[in-house]
CSV table of C-alpha atoms in Angstrom, one decimal:
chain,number,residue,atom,x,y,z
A,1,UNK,CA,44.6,123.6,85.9
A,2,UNK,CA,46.8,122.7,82.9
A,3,UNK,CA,48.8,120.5,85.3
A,4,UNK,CA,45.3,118.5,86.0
A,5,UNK,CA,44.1,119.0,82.2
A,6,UNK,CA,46.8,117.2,81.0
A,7,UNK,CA,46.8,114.7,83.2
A,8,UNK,CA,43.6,113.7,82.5
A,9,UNK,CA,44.5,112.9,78.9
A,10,UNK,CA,47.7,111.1,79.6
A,11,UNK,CA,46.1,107.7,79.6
A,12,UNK,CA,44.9,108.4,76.3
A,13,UNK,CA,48.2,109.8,74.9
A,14,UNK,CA,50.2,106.6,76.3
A,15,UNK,CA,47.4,104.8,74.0
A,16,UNK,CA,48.1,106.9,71.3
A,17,UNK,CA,51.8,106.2,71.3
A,18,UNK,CA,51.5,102.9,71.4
A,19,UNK,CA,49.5,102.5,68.4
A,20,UNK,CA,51.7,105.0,66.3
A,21,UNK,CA,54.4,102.3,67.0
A,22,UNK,CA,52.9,99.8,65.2
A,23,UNK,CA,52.4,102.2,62.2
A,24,UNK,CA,54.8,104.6,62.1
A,25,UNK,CA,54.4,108.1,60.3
A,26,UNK,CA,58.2,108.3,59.2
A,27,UNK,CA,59.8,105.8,56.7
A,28,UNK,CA,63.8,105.0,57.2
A,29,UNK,CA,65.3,104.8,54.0
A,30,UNK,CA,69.0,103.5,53.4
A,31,UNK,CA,71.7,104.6,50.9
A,32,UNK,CA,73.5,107.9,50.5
A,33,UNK,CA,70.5,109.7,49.5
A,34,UNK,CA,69.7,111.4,46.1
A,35,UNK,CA,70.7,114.1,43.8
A,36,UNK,CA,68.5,116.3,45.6
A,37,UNK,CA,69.9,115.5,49.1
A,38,UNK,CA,66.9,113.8,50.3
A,39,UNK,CA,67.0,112.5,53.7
A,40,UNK,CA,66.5,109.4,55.6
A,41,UNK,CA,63.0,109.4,56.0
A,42,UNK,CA,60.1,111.7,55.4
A,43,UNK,CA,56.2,112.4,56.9
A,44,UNK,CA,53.2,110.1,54.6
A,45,UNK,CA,52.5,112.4,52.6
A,46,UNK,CA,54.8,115.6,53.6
A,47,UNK,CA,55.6,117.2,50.0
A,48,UNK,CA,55.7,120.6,50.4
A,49,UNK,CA,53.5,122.9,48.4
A,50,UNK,CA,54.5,125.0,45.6
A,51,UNK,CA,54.6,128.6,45.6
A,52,UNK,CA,55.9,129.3,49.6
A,53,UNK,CA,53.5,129.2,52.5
A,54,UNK,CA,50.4,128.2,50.8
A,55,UNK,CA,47.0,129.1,52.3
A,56,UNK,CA,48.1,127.9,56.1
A,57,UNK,CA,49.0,131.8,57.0
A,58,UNK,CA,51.5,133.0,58.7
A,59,UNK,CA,52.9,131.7,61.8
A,60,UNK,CA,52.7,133.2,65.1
A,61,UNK,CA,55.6,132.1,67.7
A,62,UNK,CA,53.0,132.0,71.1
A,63,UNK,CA,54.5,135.6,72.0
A,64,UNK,CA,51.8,137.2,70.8
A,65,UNK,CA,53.9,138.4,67.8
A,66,UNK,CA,55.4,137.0,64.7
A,67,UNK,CA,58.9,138.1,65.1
A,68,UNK,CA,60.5,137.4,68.7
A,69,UNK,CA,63.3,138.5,69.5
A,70,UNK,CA,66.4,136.4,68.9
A,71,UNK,CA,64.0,133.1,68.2
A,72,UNK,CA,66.0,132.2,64.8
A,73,UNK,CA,63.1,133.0,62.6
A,74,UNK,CA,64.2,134.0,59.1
A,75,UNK,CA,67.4,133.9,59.7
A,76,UNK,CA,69.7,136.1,57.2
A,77,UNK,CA,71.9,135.0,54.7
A,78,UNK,CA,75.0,134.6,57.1
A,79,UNK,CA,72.6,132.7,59.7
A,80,UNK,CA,72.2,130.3,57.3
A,81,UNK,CA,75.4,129.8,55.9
A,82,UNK,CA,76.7,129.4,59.5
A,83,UNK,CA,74.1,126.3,59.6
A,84,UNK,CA,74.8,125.0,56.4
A,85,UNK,CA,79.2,124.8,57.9
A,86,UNK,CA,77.9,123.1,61.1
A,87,UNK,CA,76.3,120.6,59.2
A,88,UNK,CA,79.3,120.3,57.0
A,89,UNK,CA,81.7,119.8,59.5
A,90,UNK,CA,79.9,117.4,61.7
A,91,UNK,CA,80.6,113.6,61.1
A,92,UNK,CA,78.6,112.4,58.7
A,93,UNK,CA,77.3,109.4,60.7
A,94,UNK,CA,76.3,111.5,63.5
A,95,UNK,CA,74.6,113.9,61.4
A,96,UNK,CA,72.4,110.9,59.7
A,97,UNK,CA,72.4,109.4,63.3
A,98,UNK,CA,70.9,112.4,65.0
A,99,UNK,CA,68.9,113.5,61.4
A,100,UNK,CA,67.4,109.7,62.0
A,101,UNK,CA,66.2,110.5,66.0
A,102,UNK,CA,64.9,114.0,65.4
A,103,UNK,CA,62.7,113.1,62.7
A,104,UNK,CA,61.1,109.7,63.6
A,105,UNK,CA,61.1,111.4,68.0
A,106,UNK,CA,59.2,114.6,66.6
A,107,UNK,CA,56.5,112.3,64.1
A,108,UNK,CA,56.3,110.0,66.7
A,109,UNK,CA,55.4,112.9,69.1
A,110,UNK,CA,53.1,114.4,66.4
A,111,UNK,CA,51.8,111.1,66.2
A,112,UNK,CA,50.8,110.0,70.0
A,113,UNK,CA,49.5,113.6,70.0
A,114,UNK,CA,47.0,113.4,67.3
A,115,UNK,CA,45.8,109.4,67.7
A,116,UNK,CA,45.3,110.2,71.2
A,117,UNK,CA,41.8,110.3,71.0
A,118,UNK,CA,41.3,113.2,72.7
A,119,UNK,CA,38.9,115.8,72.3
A,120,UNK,CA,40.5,118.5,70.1
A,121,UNK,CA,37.6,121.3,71.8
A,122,UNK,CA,39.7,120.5,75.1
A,123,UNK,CA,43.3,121.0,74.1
A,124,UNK,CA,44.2,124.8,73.7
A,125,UNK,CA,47.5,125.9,73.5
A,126,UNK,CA,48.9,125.7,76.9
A,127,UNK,CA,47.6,122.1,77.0
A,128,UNK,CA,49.3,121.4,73.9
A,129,UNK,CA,52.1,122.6,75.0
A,130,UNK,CA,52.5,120.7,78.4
A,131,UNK,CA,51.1,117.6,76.4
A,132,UNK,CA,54.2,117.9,74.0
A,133,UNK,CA,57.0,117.9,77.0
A,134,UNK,CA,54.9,115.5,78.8
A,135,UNK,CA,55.6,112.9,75.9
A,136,UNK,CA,58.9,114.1,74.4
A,137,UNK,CA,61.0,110.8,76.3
A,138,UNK,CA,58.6,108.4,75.2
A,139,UNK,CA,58.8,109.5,71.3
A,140,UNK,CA,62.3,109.3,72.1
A,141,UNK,CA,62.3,106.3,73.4
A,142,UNK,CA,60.4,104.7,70.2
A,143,UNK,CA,62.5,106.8,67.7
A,144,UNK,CA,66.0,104.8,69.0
A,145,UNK,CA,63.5,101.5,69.2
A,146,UNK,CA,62.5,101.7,65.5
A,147,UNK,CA,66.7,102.9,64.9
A,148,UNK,CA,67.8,100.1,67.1
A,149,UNK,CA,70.2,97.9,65.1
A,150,UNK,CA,70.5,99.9,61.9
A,151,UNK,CA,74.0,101.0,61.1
A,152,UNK,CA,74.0,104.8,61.1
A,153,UNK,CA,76.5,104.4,57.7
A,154,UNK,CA,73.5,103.3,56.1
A,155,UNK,CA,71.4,105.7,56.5
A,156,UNK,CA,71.0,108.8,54.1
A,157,UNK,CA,70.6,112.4,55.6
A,158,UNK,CA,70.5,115.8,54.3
A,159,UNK,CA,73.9,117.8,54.2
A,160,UNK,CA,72.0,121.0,54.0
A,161,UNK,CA,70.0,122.3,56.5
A,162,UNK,CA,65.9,122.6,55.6
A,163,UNK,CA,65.7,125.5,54.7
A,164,UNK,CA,62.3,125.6,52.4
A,165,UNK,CA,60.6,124.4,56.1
A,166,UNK,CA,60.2,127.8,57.4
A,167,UNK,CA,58.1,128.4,54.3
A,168,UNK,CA,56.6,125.6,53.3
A,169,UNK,CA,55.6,124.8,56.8
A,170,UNK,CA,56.1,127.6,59.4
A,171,UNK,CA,59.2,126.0,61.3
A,172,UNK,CA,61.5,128.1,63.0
A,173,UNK,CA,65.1,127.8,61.1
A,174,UNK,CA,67.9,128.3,64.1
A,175,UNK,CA,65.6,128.5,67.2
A,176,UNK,CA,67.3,127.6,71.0
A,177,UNK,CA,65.8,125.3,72.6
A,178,UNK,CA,62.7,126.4,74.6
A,179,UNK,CA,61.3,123.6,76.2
A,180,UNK,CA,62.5,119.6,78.0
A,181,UNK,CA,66.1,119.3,78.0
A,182,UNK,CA,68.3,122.7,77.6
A,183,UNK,CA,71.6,122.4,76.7
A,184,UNK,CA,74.2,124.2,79.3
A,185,UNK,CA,76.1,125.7,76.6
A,186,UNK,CA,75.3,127.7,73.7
A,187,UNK,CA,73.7,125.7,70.8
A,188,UNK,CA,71.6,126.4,68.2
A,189,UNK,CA,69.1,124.3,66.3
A,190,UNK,CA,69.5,123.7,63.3
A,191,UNK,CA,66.2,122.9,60.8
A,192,UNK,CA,66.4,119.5,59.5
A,193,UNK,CA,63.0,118.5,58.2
A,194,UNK,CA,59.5,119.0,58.5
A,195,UNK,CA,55.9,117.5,57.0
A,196,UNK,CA,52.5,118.0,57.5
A,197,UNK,CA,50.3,116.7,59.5
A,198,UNK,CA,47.4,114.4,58.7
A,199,UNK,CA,45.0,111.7,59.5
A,200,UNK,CA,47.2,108.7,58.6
A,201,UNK,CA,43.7,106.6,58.5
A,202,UNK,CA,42.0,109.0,56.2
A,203,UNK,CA,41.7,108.4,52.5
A,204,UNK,CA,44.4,110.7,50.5
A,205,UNK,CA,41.7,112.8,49.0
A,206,UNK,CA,40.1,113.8,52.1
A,207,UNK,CA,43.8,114.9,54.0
A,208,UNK,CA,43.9,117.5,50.5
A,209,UNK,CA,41.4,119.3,51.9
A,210,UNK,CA,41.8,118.7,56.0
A,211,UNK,CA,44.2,119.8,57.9
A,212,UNK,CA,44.7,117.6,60.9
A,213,UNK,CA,43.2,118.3,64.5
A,214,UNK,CA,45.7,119.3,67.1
A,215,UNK,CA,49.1,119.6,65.1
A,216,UNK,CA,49.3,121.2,61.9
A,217,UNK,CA,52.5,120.5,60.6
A,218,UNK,CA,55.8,119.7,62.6
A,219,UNK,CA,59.9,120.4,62.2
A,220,UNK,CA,62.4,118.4,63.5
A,221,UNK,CA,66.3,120.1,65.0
A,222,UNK,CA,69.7,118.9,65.4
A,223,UNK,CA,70.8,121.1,67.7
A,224,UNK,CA,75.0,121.8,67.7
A,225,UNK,CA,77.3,123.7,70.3
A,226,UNK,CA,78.1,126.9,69.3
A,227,UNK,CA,81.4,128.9,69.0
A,228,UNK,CA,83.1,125.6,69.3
A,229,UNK,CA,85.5,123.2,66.2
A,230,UNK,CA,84.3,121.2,65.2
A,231,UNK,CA,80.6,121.3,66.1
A,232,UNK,CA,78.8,119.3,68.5
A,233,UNK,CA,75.6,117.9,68.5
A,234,UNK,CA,74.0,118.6,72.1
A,235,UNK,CA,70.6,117.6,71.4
A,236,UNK,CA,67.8,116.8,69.1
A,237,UNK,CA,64.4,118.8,69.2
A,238,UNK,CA,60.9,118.9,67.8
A,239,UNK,CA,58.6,121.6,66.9
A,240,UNK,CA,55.3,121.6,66.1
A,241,UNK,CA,52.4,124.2,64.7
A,242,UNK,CA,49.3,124.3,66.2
A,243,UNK,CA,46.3,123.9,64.3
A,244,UNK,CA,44.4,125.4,67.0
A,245,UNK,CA,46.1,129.1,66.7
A,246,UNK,CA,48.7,128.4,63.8
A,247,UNK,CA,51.3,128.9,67.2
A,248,UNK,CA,54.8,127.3,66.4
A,249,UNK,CA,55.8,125.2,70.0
A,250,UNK,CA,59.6,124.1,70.5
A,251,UNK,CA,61.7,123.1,70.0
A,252,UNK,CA,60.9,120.6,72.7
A,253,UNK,CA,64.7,119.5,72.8
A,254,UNK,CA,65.9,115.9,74.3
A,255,UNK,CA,69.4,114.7,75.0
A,256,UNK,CA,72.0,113.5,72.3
A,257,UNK,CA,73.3,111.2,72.1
């Protein structure tokens, strides 16, 4: 039944990706970033409320509870200063490199998903699930498109992990990956940026007060090798919350390079 379900929306989901191309949700900036770290690109719109979660809730991870086990969800102090070395020992140009691919793959997904057209009465959470690994490649496909050319020493990235996403947006901060590609040796991934998100067609003042149809918000990974000097990236990934259950999905992980 999913199988068939999904199916019958992948016409429209090819549709929808092929419009988000033209206008893409995620801006590539160039330079070295600034004094806050800011990386190379970010969601229209993706500045994170103040004061923590806001009034989105808490986050459920589809296991029927909020705290799996072993799923990298609030990860403790050490957790994240075991994230925060990865990311300082990889090579800067492949860290802005892969930064560049998981963010513009996972809006690009987020994107295809929500100007699909479909009806969001039809899509529960196993659709949107199967929908999101359906279309991983593709995003991909047009994140290396829209990076083709651009000299990765160009491009500014983060040299902290994202922290404030698990917050500010529900991500998951050192999940495995769960869905797509999954790496053959043990990795982590890491959270490297996140954004709501909205109707990119709506006025501003109406996405204040609307949360989007299908996709609530969405995170983006690098995912490194574990146990392993200096760290490798294995993979990027991209997680998204549902705005049907407020379920985090992902990371759907793809290939690096």
């Amino acid at each position: 039944m999913i199988a068939k379900r999904a199916t019958q929306g992948a016409a429209a989901v090819l549709v929808g990706l092929a419009g988000y191309a033209v206008v893409p949700g995620c801006v590539i900036r160039m330079g070295p970033g600034d004094e806050d770290r800011a990386w190379h690109g970010s969601s229209e719109g993706d500045s994170a409320p103040e004061g923590g979660a806001g009034d989105s809730g808490p986050v459920d991870n589809g296991t029927g509870g909020s705290s799996p086990v072993d799923d990298g969800t609030g990860g403790s102090p050490e957790e994240q200063q075991l994230g925060e070395e990865a990311y300082a020992q990889l090579d800067p140009e492949e860290l802005a490199l892969a930064s560049a691919l998981a963010g513009n793959m996972t809006c690009a997904l987020a994107g295809a998903v929500e100007t699909a057209q479909l009806d969001p009465a039809t899509i529960d959470d196993e659709i949107l699930r199967a929908l999101l690994e359906q279309y991983a490649p593709g995003a991909l496909e047009q994140a290396r498109a829209w990076l083709s050319g651009t000299d990765p020493s160009m491009l500014a990235y983060t040299v902290m992990p994202k922290y404030e996403c698990e917050g500010d947006y529900g991500c998951q901060i050192h999940p495995r990956c769960q869905q797509g590609y999954i790496p053959a040796v043990n990795h982590r991934c890491i959270i490297d940026d996140c954004g709501k998100a909205k109707c990119r067609t709506c006025p501003d003042f109406v996405n204040e007060i609307l949360q989007s149809a299908v996709i609530r918000s969405w995170c983006s990974y690098v995912c490194v090798q574990t146990a392993t000097s200096p760290p490798k990236v294995v993979a990027v990934g991209a997680g998204a919350i549902s705005a049907f259950s407020n379920i985090f999905f992902g990371p759907i992980c793809i290939p690096y390079p």
